[in-house]
């Protein structure tokens, strides 16, 4: 729909989006995670995302959080974007901003952030806090995103001077207090790490979230997604991605047969595609008229990851201008987003 490269991200949580895929499999090991990210990069996906929850879900055992998983695979990759969930309701905004800035440094500028907001009574109790309403969660998410953006700018790009003659590592005049006052917290700053390589990480959030670079939209069919995308753009979204669940014909087994073996897959309002790869290509080409990319949630990662990479991505290069990220690019480069000017340096320049 524009000169913006069409993005195809892949969710890599657990063993797949279908409940049976993970419940019937062993816990996700670091070796398997690394292998899947390597496969996604080799096949040319734009980015991988890492889901998370504030507390273990059901009988799940505790695990590394999403930012840590992304940091683990960062030095093992060179091109693919790494976009973890980091929750905002009960986390210290300063710590969230620092972790994400460190991930951007570790990945040489390939980090993003899915700003999630969950505030159930159980989660609140675990943190010794009161549960938040949906409106309070939306406000908290917007406040944390704004605080993080200011903290990432609290170091100017040339703040590190390493002046041996004078023994100065930093130019203190190029560090800034952010003095942010939110509804439930305040942050003074500056950050304890230099400005991230991208200047600002790519922030992904549900449509309507203030301060996000990428709005995630859902819909049961392309028409609903088109309407949701139009509303997201009217609200100021720079880019829009659609959520799509996928199960493909693969390894001589039809998608319908695979689903019958896997069992029930509860509907949660996302567009779902089940069938042969050519049909998915056609669907994504249709969606490209209204969105800038998709995040795929594969039923079984061990099957669908390779099938999408082998039979779908190559066709999308011709149909919608999809291209794989290149080694040395930042995630902003891959998405066609400019590197933002540092707000504090800009104020000094025009003062």
Coordinates of C-alpha atoms in Angstrom, one line a residue:
X1 CA 0.0 0.0 0.0
X2 CA 3.1 2.2 0.1
X3 CA 6.9 2.1 -0.2
X4 CA 7.1 0.7 3.3
X5 CA 8.4 -2.9 3.2
X6 CA 5.8 -5.5 4.0
X7 CA 6.8 -7.1 7.3
X8 CA 6.2 -10.7 8.3
X9 CA 6.9 -11.4 12.0
X10 CA 6.5 -14.8 13.7
X11 CA 5.5 -15.4 17.3
X12 CA 7.9 -17.9 18.9
X13 CA 6.4 -18.6 22.2
X14 CA 6.3 -22.2 23.4
X15 CA 5.8 -24.8 20.6
X16 CA 3.0 -23.1 18.7
X17 CA -0.2 -21.2 19.0
X18 CA -2.5 -24.2 19.2
X19 CA -2.9 -25.3 22.8
X20 CA -2.1 -28.9 22.0
X21 CA 1.2 -28.0 20.4
X22 CA 2.7 -26.9 23.7
X23 CA 0.7 -29.1 26.1
X24 CA 1.9 -32.3 24.4
X25 CA 5.5 -31.2 24.1
X26 CA 8.4 -30.9 26.4
X27 CA 9.3 -27.5 27.9
X28 CA 11.0 -25.2 25.4
X29 CA 14.7 -25.5 25.9
X30 CA 17.3 -22.8 25.1
X31 CA 18.7 -25.1 22.4
X32 CA 15.3 -25.4 20.7
X33 CA 14.7 -21.7 21.0
X34 CA 18.0 -20.9 19.4
X35 CA 17.4 -23.3 16.6
X36 CA 14.0 -21.8 15.8
X37 CA 15.3 -18.3 15.7
X38 CA 18.1 -19.4 13.5
X39 CA 15.7 -21.0 11.2
X40 CA 13.4 -17.9 11.1
X41 CA 16.4 -15.8 10.2
X42 CA 17.7 -18.2 7.5
X43 CA 14.2 -18.3 6.0
X44 CA 14.0 -14.5 5.9
X45 CA 11.3 -13.5 8.4
X46 CA 11.4 -9.8 9.3
X47 CA 11.2 -10.4 13.0
X48 CA 10.4 -12.8 15.7
X49 CA 8.3 -12.0 18.8
X50 CA 8.4 -13.5 22.2
X51 CA 5.2 -13.6 24.3
X52 CA 5.2 -13.5 28.0
X53 CA 2.9 -13.2 31.1
X54 CA 3.5 -11.6 34.5
X55 CA 2.9 -14.9 36.2
X56 CA 3.2 -18.6 35.0
X57 CA 0.1 -19.7 33.1
X58 CA -1.8 -22.7 34.5
X59 CA 0.6 -25.5 35.3
X60 CA 3.5 -24.0 33.4
X61 CA 6.9 -23.8 35.1
X62 CA 8.7 -20.6 35.7
X63 CA 11.0 -19.6 32.7
X64 CA 13.2 -16.8 31.5
X65 CA 11.1 -13.7 30.7
X66 CA 10.7 -12.6 27.1
X67 CA 13.4 -9.9 27.2
X68 CA 15.9 -12.4 28.6
X69 CA 15.0 -14.9 25.9
X70 CA 15.5 -12.3 23.2
X71 CA 18.9 -11.3 24.7
X72 CA 19.9 -15.0 24.7
X73 CA 19.4 -15.3 21.0
X74 CA 20.7 -11.8 20.1
X75 CA 24.4 -12.7 19.7
X76 CA 23.4 -15.9 17.7
X77 CA 21.7 -13.8 15.0
X78 CA 22.7 -10.9 12.7
X79 CA 19.6 -9.7 10.8
X80 CA 16.3 -10.7 12.2
X81 CA 14.4 -8.3 14.5
X82 CA 13.9 -9.4 18.1
X83 CA 10.7 -8.1 19.7
X84 CA 9.8 -9.3 23.2
X85 CA 6.8 -8.6 25.4
X86 CA 7.6 -6.5 28.5
X87 CA 4.7 -5.8 30.8
X88 CA 4.1 -2.4 32.2
X89 CA 1.5 -2.6 35.0
X90 CA 3.8 -3.7 37.9
X91 CA 7.3 -3.3 36.5
X92 CA 9.5 -0.4 37.3
X93 CA 9.5 1.8 34.1
X94 CA 13.2 2.7 34.6
X95 CA 14.2 -1.0 34.7
X96 CA 12.1 -1.8 31.7
X97 CA 13.7 1.0 29.7
X98 CA 17.1 -0.1 30.8
X99 CA 16.6 -3.8 29.9
X100 CA 15.3 -2.9 26.4
X101 CA 18.1 -0.4 25.7
X102 CA 20.6 -3.2 26.7
X103 CA 18.8 -5.6 24.3
X104 CA 19.2 -3.0 21.5
X105 CA 22.9 -2.8 22.2
X106 CA 23.2 -6.6 22.4
X107 CA 21.5 -7.1 19.1
X108 CA 23.2 -4.1 17.3
X109 CA 19.9 -2.2 16.8
X110 CA 17.5 -5.1 16.1
X111 CA 15.3 -4.8 19.2
X112 CA 11.6 -3.9 19.5
X113 CA 9.2 -3.9 22.4
X114 CA 5.6 -5.2 22.6
X115 CA 4.3 -3.0 25.4
X116 CA 1.8 -5.3 27.1
X117 CA -0.6 -4.3 29.9
X118 CA -2.1 -7.0 32.1
X119 CA -3.5 -6.3 35.6
X120 CA -5.6 -9.2 36.8
X121 CA -6.4 -9.5 40.5
X122 CA -4.1 -12.6 40.7
X123 CA -1.2 -10.7 39.2
X124 CA -1.8 -7.6 41.4
X125 CA -1.8 -9.8 44.5
X126 CA 1.5 -11.4 43.5
X127 CA 3.0 -7.9 43.4
X128 CA 1.2 -6.6 46.4
X129 CA -0.7 -4.1 44.4
X130 CA -4.3 -3.3 43.6
X131 CA -5.8 -4.6 40.3
X132 CA -6.1 -2.1 37.6
X133 CA -9.1 -1.4 35.4
X134 CA -8.8 -1.4 31.6
X135 CA -8.7 2.4 31.5
X136 CA -6.0 2.5 34.1
X137 CA -4.0 -0.1 32.2
X138 CA -4.2 1.9 29.0
X139 CA -3.1 5.0 30.9
X140 CA -0.2 3.2 32.6
X141 CA 1.0 1.7 29.3
X142 CA 1.0 5.2 27.6
X143 CA 2.9 6.6 30.6
X144 CA 5.5 3.9 30.6
X145 CA 6.1 4.2 26.9
X146 CA 6.5 8.0 27.2
X147 CA 8.9 7.5 30.2
X148 CA 10.9 4.9 28.3
X149 CA 11.2 7.2 25.2
X150 CA 12.5 10.1 27.3
X151 CA 15.0 7.8 29.1
X152 CA 16.3 6.5 25.8
X153 CA 16.9 10.1 24.8
X154 CA 18.5 11.1 28.1
X155 CA 21.9 10.4 26.6
X156 CA 22.7 12.3 23.5
X157 CA 24.3 10.2 20.8
X158 CA 27.7 11.7 21.4
X159 CA 27.6 11.7 25.2
X160 CA 30.4 9.1 25.4
X161 CA 33.6 11.0 24.6
X162 CA 36.3 8.8 26.1
X163 CA 38.7 11.8 26.4
X164 CA 41.9 10.2 27.7
X165 CA 43.7 13.6 28.0
X166 CA 41.2 14.8 30.6
X167 CA 40.2 11.5 32.0
X168 CA 36.5 12.0 31.1
X169 CA 34.4 9.2 29.8
X170 CA 31.2 11.2 29.5
X171 CA 30.3 14.8 28.6
X172 CA 27.9 15.5 31.5
X173 CA 26.3 18.3 29.4
X174 CA 25.0 15.7 27.0
X175 CA 23.1 13.8 29.7
X176 CA 19.7 14.9 30.7
X177 CA 17.1 14.5 33.5
X178 CA 13.8 13.4 32.0
X179 CA 11.7 14.7 35.0
X180 CA 8.7 12.6 33.9
X181 CA 5.6 12.6 36.1
X182 CA 3.0 9.9 35.3
X183 CA -0.3 9.2 37.0
X184 CA 1.3 6.5 39.3
X185 CA 5.0 7.0 39.1
X186 CA 7.7 9.6 38.4
X187 CA 11.2 9.1 36.8
X188 CA 14.1 11.5 37.1
X189 CA 16.7 9.8 35.0
X190 CA 19.0 9.8 33.1
X191 CA 19.3 6.2 32.0
X192 CA 22.3 4.1 33.1
X193 CA 23.1 3.0 29.6
X194 CA 23.9 5.1 26.5
X195 CA 21.2 5.9 23.9
X196 CA 20.2 2.7 22.0
X197 CA 21.7 2.2 18.5
X198 CA 18.3 2.8 17.0
X199 CA 17.8 5.9 19.1
X200 CA 14.4 4.7 20.0
X201 CA 13.4 1.0 20.0
X202 CA 10.4 0.0 17.8
X203 CA 7.4 0.0 20.1
X204 CA 4.6 -2.3 19.2
X205 CA 1.2 -2.2 21.0
X206 CA -2.5 -2.7 20.5
X207 CA -4.2 -0.2 18.2
X208 CA -5.0 3.0 20.0
X209 CA -2.0 3.0 22.3
X210 CA -0.3 6.4 22.5
X211 CA 3.4 6.4 21.6
X212 CA 3.5 3.1 19.6
X213 CA 5.3 2.8 16.3
X214 CA 3.4 -0.3 15.2
X215 CA -0.3 -0.9 16.0
X216 CA -1.4 -4.5 16.3
X217 CA -4.9 -5.0 14.9
X218 CA -7.2 -8.0 15.0
X219 CA -10.3 -9.1 13.0
X220 CA -12.1 -12.3 12.1
X221 CA -11.8 -11.5 8.3
X222 CA -9.9 -9.1 6.0
X223 CA -12.8 -6.6 6.1
X224 CA -12.7 -6.3 9.9
X225 CA -8.9 -5.9 9.7
X226 CA -9.1 -3.2 7.1
X227 CA -11.6 -1.3 9.3
X228 CA -9.4 -1.7 12.3
X229 CA -6.3 -0.6 10.4
X230 CA -8.1 2.5 9.2
X231 CA -9.0 3.4 12.7
X232 CA -5.5 2.8 13.9
X233 CA -4.1 5.1 11.2
X234 CA -6.7 7.8 12.1
X235 CA -5.4 7.6 15.7
X236 CA -1.9 8.3 14.5
X237 CA -0.3 4.8 14.0
X238 CA 2.8 4.9 11.8
X239 CA 2.6 1.3 10.9
X240 CA -0.1 -1.4 11.3
X241 CA 0.3 -5.1 11.6
X242 CA -2.5 -7.7 11.5
X243 CA -2.6 -10.8 13.8
X244 CA -3.0 -14.0 11.8
X245 CA -3.2 -17.5 13.0
X246 CA -1.9 -20.1 10.6
X247 CA -2.0 -23.9 10.0
X248 CA -0.8 -25.1 6.6
X249 CA -1.0 -28.2 4.5
X250 CA 2.4 -29.7 5.3
X251 CA 4.4 -32.9 4.9
X252 CA 1.7 -34.5 3.0
X253 CA -0.9 -33.8 5.6
X254 CA -3.7 -31.4 5.1
X255 CA -4.4 -28.5 7.4
X256 CA -7.8 -29.9 8.1
X257 CA -6.4 -33.3 9.1
X258 CA -3.8 -31.6 11.3
X259 CA -6.5 -29.7 13.1
X260 CA -8.6 -32.8 13.6
X261 CA -5.6 -34.4 15.3
X262 CA -4.7 -31.4 17.4
X263 CA -8.2 -30.9 18.6
X264 CA -10.1 -27.7 19.6
X265 CA -8.4 -24.3 18.9
X266 CA -10.5 -21.7 20.7
X267 CA -11.3 -18.6 18.7
X268 CA -10.0 -15.3 20.2
X269 CA -11.1 -12.9 17.5
X270 CA -8.0 -13.3 15.2
X271 CA -8.1 -14.0 11.5
X272 CA -7.3 -17.7 11.1
X273 CA -6.1 -19.4 7.9
X274 CA -6.0 -23.2 7.4
X275 CA -5.1 -24.6 4.0
X276 CA -2.4 -24.7 1.4
X277 CA 0.4 -22.2 1.1
X278 CA -0.8 -20.5 -2.0
X279 CA -4.0 -19.5 -0.3
X280 CA -2.1 -17.9 2.5
X281 CA 0.0 -15.9 0.0
X282 CA -3.3 -14.7 -1.6
X283 CA -4.7 -13.7 1.8
X284 CA -1.6 -11.8 2.9
X285 CA -1.5 -10.0 -0.5
X286 CA -5.1 -9.0 0.2
X287 CA -4.2 -7.7 3.7
X288 CA -1.3 -5.8 2.3
X289 CA -3.8 -3.3 0.8
X290 CA -4.6 -2.1 4.3
X291 CA -1.8 -3.1 6.6
X292 CA 2.0 -2.9 6.6
X293 CA 2.7 -6.4 7.9
X294 CA 1.5 -9.3 9.8
X295 CA 2.4 -11.2 12.9
X296 CA 1.9 -14.9 12.3
X297 CA 0.9 -17.3 15.1
X298 CA 1.7 -20.8 13.8
X299 CA -0.3 -23.7 15.1
X300 CA 2.8 -25.9 15.4
X301 CA 6.2 -24.2 15.1
X302 CA 8.0 -27.4 14.3
X303 CA 5.9 -27.7 11.1
X304 CA 4.6 -24.4 10.1
X305 CA 7.7 -22.3 10.5
X306 CA 9.6 -24.1 7.7
X307 CA 6.4 -24.3 5.6
X308 CA 5.8 -20.6 5.7
X309 CA 9.5 -19.9 5.0
X310 CA 9.7 -22.3 2.1
X311 CA 6.4 -21.8 0.4
X312 CA 5.0 -18.4 1.4
X313 CA 7.8 -15.9 1.9
X314 CA 9.4 -16.3 -1.5
X315 CA 6.0 -15.7 -3.2
X316 CA 5.4 -12.6 -1.1
X317 CA 8.6 -11.0 -2.5
X318 CA 6.9 -10.8 -5.9
X319 CA 3.3 -10.1 -4.7
X320 CA 3.7 -7.4 -2.0
X321 CA 7.3 -6.3 -2.1
X322 CA 8.3 -8.3 1.0
X323 CA 12.0 -8.4 1.6
X324 CA 14.1 -10.0 4.3
X325 CA 16.2 -8.0 6.7
X326 CA 19.9 -7.8 5.9
X327 CA 22.8 -8.2 8.3
X328 CA 23.9 -4.8 9.7
X329 CA 20.4 -3.3 9.3
X330 CA 18.5 -2.1 12.3
X331 CA 14.9 -3.1 12.9
X332 CA 13.9 0.4 12.0
X333 CA 15.8 0.1 8.7
X334 CA 13.9 -3.1 8.0
X335 CA 10.5 -1.5 8.7
X336 CA 11.2 1.7 6.8
X337 CA 11.2 3.8 10.0
X338 CA 13.6 6.8 10.3
X339 CA 16.0 7.0 13.3
X340 CA 14.5 9.6 15.6
X341 CA 16.3 12.8 16.5
X342 CA 17.2 13.1 20.1
X343 CA 14.6 15.4 21.7
X344 CA 17.0 17.0 24.2
X345 CA 19.7 17.6 21.6
X346 CA 17.1 19.1 19.3
X347 CA 16.0 21.5 22.0
X348 CA 19.6 22.6 22.6
X349 CA 20.1 23.1 18.8
X350 CA 17.1 25.4 18.5
X351 CA 17.5 27.1 21.9

